[in-house]
PDB file of N, CA, C and O in Angstrom:
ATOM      1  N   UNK A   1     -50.578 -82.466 131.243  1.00 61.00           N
ATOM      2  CA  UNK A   1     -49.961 -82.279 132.547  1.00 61.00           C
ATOM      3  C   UNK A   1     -51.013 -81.821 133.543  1.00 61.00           C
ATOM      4  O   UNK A   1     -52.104 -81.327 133.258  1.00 61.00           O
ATOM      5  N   UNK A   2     -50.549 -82.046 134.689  1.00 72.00           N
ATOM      6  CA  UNK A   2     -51.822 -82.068 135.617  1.00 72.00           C
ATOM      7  C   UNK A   2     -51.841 -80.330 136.239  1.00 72.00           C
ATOM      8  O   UNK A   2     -50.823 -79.934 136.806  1.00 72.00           O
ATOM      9  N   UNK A   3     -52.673 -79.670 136.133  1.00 88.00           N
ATOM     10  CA  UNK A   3     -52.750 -78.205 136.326  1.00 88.00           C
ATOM     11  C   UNK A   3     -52.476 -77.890 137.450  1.00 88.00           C
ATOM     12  O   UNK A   3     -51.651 -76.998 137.650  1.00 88.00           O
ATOM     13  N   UNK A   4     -53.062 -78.506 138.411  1.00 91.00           N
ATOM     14  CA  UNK A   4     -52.410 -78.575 140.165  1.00 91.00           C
ATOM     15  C   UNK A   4     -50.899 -78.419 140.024  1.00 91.00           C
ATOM     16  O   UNK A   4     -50.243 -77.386 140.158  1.00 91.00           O
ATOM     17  N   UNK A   5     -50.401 -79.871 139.674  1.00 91.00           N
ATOM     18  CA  UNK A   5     -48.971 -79.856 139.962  1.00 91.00           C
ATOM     19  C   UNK A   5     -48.252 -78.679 139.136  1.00 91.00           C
ATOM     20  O   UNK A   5     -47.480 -77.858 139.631  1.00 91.00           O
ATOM     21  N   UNK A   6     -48.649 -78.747 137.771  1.00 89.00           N
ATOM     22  CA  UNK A   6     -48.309 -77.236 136.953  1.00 89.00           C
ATOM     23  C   UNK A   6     -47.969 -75.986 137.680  1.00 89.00           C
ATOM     24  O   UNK A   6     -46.884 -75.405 137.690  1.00 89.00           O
ATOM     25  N   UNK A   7     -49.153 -75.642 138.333  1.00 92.00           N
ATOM     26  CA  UNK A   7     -49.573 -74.223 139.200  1.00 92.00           C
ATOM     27  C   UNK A   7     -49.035 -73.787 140.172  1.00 92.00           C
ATOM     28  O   UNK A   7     -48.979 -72.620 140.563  1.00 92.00           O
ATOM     29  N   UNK A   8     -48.395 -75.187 140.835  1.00 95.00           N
ATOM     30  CA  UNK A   8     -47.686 -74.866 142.302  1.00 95.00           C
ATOM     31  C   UNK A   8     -46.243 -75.634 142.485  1.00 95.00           C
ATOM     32  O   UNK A   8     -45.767 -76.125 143.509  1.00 95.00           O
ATOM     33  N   UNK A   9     -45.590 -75.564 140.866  1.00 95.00           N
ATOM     34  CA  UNK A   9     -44.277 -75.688 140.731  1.00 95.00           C
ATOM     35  C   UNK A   9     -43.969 -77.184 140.099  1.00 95.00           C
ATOM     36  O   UNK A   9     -42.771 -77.381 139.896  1.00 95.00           O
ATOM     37  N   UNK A  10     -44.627 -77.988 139.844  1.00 95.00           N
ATOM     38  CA  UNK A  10     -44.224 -79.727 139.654  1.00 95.00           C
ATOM     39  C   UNK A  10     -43.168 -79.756 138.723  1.00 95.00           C
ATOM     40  O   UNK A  10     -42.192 -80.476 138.930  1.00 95.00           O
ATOM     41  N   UNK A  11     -43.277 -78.922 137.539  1.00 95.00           N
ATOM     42  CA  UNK A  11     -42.183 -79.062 136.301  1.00 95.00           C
ATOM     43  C   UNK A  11     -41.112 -78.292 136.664  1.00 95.00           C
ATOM     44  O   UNK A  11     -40.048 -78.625 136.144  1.00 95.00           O
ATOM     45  N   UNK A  12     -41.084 -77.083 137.626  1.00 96.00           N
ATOM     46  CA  UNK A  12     -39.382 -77.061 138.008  1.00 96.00           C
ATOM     47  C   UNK A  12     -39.322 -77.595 139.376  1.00 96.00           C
ATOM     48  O   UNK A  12     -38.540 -76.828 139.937  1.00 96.00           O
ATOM     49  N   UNK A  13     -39.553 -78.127 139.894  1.00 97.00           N
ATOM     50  CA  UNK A  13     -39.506 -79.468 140.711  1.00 97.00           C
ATOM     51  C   UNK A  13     -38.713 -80.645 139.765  1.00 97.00           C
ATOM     52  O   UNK A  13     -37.507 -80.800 139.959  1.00 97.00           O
ATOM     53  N   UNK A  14     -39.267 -81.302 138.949  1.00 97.00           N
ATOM     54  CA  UNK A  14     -38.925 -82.183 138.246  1.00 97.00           C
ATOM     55  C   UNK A  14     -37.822 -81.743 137.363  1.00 97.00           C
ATOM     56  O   UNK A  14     -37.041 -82.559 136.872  1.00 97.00           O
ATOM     57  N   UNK A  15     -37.763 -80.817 137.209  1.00 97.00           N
ATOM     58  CA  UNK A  15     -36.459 -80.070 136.259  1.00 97.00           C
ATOM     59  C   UNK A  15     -34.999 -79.952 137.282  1.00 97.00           C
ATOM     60  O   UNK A  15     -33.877 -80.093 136.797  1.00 97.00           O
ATOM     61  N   UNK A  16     -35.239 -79.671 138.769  1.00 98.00           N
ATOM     62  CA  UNK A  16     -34.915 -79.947 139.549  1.00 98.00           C
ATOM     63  C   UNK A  16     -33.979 -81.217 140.144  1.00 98.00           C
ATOM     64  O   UNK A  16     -32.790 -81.252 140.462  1.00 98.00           O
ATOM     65  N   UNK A  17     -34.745 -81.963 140.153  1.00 98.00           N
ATOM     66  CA  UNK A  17     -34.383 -83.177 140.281  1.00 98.00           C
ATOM     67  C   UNK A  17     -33.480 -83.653 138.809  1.00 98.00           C
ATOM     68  O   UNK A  17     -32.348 -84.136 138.826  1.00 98.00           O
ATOM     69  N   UNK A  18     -33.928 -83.503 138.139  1.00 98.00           N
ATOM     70  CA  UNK A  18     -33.254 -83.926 136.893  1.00 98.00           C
ATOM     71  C   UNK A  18     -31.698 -83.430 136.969  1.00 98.00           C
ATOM     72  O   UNK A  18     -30.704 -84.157 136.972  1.00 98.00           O
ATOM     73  N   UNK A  19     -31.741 -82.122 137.025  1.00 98.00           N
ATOM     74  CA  UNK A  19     -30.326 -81.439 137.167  1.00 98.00           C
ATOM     75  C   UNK A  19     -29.130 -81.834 138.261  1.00 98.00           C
ATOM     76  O   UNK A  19     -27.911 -81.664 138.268  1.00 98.00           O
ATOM     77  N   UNK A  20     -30.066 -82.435 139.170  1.00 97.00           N
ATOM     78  CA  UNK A  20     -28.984 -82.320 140.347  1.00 97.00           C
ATOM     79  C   UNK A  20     -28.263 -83.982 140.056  1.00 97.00           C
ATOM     80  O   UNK A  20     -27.107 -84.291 140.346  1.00 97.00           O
ATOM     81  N   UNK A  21     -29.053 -84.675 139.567  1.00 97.00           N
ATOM     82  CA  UNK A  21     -28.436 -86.366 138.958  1.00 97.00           C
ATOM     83  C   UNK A  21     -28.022 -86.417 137.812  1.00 97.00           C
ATOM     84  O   UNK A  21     -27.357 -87.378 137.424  1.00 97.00           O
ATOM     85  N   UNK A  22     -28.346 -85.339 136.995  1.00 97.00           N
ATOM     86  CA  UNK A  22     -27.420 -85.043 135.621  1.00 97.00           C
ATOM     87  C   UNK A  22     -28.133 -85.949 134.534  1.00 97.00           C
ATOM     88  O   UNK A  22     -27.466 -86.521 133.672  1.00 97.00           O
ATOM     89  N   UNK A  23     -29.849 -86.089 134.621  1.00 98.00           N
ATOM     90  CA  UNK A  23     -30.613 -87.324 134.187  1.00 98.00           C
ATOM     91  C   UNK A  23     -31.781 -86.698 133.559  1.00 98.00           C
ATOM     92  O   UNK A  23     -32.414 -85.851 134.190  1.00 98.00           O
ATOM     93  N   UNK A  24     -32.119 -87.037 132.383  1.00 98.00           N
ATOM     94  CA  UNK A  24     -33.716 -86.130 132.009  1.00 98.00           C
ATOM     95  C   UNK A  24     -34.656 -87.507 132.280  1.00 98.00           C
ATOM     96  O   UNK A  24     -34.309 -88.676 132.112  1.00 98.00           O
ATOM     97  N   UNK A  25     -35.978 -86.988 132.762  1.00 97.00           N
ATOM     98  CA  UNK A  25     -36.863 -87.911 132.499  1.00 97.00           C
ATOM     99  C   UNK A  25     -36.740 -89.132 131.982  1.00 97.00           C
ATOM    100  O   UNK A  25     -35.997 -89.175 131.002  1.00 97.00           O
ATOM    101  N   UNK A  26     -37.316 -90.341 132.380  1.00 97.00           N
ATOM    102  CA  UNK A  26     -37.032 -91.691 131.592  1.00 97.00           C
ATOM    103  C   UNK A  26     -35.763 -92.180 132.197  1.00 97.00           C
ATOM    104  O   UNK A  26     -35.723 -93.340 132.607  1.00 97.00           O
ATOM    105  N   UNK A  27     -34.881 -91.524 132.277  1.00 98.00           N
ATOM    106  CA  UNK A  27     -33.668 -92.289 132.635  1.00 98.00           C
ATOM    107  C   UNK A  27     -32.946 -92.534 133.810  1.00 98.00           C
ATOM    108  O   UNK A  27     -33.128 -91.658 134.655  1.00 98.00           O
ATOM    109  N   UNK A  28     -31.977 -93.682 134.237  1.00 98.00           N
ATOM    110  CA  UNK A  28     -31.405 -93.759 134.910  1.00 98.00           C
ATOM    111  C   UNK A  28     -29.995 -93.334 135.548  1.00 98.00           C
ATOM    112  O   UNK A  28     -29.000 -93.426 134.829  1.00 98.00           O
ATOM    113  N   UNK A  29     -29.867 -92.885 136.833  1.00 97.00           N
ATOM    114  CA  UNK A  29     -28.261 -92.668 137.349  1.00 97.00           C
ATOM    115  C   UNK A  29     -27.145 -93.632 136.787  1.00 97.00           C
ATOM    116  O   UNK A  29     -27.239 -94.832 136.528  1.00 97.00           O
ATOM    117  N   UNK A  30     -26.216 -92.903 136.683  1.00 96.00           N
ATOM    118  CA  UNK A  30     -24.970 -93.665 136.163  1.00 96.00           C
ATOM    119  C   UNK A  30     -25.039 -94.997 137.237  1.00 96.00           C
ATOM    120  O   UNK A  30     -25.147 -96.121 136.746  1.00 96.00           O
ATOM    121  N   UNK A  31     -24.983 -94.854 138.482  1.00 96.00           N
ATOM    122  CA  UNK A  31     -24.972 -95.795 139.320  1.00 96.00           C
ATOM    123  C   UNK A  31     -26.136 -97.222 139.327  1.00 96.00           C
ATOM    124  O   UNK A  31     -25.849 -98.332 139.775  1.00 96.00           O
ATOM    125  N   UNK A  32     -27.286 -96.887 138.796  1.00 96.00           N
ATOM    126  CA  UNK A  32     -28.351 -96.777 138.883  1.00 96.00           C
ATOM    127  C   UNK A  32     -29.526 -97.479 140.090  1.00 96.00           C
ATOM    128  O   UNK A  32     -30.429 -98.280 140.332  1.00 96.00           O
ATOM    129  N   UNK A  33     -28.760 -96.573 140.479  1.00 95.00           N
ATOM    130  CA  UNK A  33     -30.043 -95.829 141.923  1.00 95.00           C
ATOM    131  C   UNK A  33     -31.065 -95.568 141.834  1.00 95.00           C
ATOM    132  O   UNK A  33     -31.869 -96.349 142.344  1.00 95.00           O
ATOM    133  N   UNK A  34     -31.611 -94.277 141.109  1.00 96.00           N
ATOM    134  CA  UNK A  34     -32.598 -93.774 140.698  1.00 96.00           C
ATOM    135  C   UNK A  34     -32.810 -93.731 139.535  1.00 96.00           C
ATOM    136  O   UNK A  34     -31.901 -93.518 138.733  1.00 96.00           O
ATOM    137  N   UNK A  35     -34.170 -93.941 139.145  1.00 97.00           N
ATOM    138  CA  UNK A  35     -34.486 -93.661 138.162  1.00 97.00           C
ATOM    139  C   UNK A  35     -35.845 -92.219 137.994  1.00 97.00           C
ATOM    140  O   UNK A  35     -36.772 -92.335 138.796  1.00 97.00           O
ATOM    141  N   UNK A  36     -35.905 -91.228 137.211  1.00 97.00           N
ATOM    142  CA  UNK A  36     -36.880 -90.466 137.358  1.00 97.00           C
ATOM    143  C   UNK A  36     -37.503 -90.931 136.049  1.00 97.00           C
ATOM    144  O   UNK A  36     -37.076 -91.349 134.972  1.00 97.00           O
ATOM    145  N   UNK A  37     -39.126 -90.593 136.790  1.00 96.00           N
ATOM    146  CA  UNK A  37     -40.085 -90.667 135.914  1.00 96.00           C
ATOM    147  C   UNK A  37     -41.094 -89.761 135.850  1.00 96.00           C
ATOM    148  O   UNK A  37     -41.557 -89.466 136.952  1.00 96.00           O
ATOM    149  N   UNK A  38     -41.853 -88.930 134.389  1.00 94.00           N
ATOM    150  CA  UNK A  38     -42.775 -88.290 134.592  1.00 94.00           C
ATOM    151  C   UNK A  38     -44.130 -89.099 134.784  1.00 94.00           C
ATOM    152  O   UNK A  38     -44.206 -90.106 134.079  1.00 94.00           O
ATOM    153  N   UNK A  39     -45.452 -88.780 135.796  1.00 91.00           N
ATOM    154  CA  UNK A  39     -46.349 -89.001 135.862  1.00 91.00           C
ATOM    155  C   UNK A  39     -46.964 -87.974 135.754  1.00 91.00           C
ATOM    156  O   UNK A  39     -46.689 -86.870 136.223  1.00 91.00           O
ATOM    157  N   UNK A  40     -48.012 -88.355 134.997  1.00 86.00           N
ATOM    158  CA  UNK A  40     -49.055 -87.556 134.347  1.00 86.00           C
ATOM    159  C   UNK A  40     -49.999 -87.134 135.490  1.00 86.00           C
ATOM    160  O   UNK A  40     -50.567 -86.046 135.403  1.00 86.00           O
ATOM    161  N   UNK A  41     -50.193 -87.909 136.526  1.00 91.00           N
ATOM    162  CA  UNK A  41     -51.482 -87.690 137.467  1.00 91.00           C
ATOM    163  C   UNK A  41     -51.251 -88.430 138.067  1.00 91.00           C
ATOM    164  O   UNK A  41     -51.124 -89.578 137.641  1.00 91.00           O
ATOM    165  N   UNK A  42     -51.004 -87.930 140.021  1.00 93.00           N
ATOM    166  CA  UNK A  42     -50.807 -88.989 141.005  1.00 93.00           C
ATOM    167  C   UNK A  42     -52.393 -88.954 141.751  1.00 93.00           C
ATOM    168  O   UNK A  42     -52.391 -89.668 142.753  1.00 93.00           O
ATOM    169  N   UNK A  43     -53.162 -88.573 141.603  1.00 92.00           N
ATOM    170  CA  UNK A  43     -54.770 -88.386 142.022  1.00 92.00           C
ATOM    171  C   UNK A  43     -54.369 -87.795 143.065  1.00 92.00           C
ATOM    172  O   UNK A  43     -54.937 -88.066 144.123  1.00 92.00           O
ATOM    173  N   UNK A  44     -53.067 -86.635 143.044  1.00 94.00           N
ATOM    174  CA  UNK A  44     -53.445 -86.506 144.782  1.00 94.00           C
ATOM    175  C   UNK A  44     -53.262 -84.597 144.844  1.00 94.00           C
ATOM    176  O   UNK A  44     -52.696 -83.884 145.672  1.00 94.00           O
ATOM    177  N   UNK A  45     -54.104 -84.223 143.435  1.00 94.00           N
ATOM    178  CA  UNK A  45     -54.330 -82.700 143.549  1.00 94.00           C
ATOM    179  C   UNK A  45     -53.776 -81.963 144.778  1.00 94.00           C
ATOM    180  O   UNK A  45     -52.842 -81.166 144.686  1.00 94.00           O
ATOM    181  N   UNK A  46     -54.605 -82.368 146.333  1.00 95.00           N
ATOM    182  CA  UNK A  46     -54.767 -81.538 147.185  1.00 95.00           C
ATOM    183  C   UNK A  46     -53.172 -81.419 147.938  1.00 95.00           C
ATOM    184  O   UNK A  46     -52.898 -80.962 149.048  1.00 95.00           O
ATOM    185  N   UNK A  47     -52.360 -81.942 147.010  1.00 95.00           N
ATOM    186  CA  UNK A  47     -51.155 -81.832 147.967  1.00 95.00           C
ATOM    187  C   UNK A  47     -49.398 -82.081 146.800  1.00 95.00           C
ATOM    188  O   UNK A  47     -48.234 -82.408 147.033  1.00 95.00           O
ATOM    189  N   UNK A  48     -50.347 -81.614 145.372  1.00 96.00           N
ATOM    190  CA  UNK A  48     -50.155 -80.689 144.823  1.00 96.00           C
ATOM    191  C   UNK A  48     -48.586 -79.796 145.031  1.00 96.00           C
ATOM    192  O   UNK A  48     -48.690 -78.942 145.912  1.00 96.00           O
ATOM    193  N   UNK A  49     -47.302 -79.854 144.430  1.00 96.00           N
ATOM    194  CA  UNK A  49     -47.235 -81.071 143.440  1.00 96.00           C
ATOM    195  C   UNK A  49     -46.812 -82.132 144.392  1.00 96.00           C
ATOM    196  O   UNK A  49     -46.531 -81.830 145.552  1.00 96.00           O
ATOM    197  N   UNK A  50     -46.731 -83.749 143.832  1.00 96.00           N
ATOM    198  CA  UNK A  50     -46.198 -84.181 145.220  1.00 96.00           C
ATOM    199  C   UNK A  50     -45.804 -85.278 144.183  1.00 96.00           C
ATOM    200  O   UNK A  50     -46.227 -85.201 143.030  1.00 96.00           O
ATOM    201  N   UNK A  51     -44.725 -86.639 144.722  1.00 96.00           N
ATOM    202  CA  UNK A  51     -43.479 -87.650 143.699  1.00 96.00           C
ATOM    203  C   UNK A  51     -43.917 -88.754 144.927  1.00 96.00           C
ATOM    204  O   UNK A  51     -43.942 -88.672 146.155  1.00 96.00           O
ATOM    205  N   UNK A  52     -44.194 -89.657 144.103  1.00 96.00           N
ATOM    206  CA  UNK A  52     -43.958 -90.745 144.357  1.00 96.00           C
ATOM    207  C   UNK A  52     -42.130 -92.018 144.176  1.00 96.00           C
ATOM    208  O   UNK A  52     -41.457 -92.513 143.272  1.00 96.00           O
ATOM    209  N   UNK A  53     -42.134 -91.981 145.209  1.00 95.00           N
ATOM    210  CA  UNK A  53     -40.816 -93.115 145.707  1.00 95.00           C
ATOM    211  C   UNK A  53     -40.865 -94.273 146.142  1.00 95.00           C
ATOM    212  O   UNK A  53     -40.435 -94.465 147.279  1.00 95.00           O
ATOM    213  N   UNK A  54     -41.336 -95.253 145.466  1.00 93.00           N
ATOM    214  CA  UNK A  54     -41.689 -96.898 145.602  1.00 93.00           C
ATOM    215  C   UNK A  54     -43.401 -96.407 145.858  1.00 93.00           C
ATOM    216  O   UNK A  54     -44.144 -95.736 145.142  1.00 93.00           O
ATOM    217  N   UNK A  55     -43.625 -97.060 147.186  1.00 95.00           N
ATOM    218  CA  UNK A  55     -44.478 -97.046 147.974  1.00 95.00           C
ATOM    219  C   UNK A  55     -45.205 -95.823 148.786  1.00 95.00           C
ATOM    220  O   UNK A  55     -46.321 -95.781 149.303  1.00 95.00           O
ATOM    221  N   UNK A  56     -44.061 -94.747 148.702  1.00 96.00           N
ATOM    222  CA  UNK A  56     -44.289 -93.789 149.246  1.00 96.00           C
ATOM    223  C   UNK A  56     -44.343 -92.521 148.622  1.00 96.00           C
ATOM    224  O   UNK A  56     -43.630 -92.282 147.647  1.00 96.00           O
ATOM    225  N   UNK A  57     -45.600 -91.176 149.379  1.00 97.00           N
ATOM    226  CA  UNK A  57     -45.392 -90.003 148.055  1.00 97.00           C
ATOM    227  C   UNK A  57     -45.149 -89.047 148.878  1.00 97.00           C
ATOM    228  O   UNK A  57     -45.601 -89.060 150.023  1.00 97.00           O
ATOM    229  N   UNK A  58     -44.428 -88.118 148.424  1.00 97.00           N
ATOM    230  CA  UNK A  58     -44.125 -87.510 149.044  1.00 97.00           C
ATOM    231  C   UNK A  58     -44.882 -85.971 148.813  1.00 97.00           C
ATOM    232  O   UNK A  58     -44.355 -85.208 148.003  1.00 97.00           O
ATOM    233  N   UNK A  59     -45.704 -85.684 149.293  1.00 97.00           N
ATOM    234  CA  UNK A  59     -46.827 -84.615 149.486  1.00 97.00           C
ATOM    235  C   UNK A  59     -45.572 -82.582 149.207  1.00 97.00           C
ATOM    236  O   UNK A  59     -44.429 -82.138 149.322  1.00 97.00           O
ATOM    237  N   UNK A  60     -46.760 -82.242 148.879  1.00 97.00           N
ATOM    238  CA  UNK A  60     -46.155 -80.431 148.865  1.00 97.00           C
ATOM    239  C   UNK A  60     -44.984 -80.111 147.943  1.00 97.00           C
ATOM    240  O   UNK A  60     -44.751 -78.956 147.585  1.00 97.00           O
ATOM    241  N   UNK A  61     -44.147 -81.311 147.511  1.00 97.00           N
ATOM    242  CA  UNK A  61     -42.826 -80.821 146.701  1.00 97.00           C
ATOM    243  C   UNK A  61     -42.296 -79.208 146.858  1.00 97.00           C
ATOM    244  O   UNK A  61     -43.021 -78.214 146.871  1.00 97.00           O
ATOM    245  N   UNK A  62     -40.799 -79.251 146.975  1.00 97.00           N
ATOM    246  CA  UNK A  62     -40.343 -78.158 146.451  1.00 97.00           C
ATOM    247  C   UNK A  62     -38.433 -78.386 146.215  1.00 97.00           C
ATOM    248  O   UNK A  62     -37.639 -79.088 146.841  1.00 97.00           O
ATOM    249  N   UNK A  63     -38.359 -78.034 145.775  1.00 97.00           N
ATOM    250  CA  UNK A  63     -36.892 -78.037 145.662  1.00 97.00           C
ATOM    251  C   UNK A  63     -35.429 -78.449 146.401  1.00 97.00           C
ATOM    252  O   UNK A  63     -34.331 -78.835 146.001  1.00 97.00           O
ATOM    253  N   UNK A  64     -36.165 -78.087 147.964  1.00 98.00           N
ATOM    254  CA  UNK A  64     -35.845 -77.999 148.821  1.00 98.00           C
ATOM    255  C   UNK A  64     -35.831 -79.508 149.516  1.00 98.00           C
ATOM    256  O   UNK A  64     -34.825 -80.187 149.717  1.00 98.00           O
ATOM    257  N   UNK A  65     -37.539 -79.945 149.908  1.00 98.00           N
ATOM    258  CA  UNK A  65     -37.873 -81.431 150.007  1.00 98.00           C
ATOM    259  C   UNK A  65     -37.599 -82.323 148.829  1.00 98.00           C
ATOM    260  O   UNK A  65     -37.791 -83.529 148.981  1.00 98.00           O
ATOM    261  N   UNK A  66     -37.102 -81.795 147.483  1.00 98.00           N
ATOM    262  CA  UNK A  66     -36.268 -82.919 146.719  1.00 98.00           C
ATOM    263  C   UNK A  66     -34.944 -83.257 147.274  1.00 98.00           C
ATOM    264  O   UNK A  66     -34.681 -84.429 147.545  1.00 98.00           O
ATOM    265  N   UNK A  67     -34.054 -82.263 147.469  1.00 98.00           N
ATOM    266  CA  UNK A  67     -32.662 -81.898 148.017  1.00 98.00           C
ATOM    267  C   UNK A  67     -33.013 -83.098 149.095  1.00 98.00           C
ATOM    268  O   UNK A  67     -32.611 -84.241 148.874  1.00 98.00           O
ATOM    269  N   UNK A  68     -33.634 -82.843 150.044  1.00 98.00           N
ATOM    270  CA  UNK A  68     -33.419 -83.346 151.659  1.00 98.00           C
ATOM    271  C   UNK A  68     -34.080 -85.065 151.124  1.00 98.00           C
ATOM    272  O   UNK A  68     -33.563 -85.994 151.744  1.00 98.00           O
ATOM    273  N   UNK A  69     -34.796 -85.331 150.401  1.00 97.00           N
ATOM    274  CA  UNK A  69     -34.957 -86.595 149.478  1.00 97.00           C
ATOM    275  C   UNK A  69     -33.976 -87.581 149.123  1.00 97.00           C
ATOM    276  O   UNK A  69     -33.763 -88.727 149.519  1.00 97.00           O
ATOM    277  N   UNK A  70     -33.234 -86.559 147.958  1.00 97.00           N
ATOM    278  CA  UNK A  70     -31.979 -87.362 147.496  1.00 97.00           C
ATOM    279  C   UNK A  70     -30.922 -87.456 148.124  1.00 97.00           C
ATOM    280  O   UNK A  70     -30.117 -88.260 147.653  1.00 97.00           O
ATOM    281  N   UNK A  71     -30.519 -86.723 149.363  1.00 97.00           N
ATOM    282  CA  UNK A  71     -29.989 -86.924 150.365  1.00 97.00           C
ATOM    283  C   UNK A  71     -30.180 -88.337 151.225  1.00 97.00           C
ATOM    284  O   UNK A  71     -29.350 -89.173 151.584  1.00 97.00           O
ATOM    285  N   UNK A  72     -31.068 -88.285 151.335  1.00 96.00           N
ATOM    286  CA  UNK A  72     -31.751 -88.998 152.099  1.00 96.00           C
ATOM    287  C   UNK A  72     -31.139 -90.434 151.731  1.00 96.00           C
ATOM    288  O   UNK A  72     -30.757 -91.235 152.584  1.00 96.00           O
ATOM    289  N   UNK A  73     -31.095 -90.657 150.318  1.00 93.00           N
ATOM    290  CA  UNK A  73     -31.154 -91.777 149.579  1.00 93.00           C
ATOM    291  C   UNK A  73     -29.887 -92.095 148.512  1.00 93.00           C
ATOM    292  O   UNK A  73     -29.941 -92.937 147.616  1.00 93.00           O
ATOM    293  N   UNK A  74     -28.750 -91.242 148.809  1.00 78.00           N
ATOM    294  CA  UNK A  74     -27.542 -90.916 148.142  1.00 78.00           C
ATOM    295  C   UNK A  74     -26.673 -91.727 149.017  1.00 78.00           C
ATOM    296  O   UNK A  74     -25.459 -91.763 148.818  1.00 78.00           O
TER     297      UNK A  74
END
């Protein structure tokens, strides 16, 4: 696991996300909308932890910018 994202929250971030779609890692929404996935390393340390969504990543993560995310996309 990448120590950046480790250090400044990525795994309850991702634990996060998991809970609120009722989905562990690997898998898909009942609907299937989303799917979450763990990545090992997005090369993008300095911004730390941060999720990629298609094309787009989304920099700083927190709990909060997941919420306003899956909103976003619900």
């Amino acid at each position: 696991r990448s120590i950046s994202c480790a250090l400044r929250g990525g795994e309850e971030v991702l634990d996060h996300v998991c809970s609120r779609l009722n989905i562990r890692p690997g898998e898909t929404t009942e609907d299937g909308r989303l799917t979450v996935e763990f990545a090992e390393c997005l090369g993008a340390c300095e911004y730390a932890p941060c999720m990629l969504a298609g094309e787009s990543l989304h920099k700083n993560m927190t709990s909060e910018k997941a919420d306003a995310f899956l909103e976003s996309v619900e």
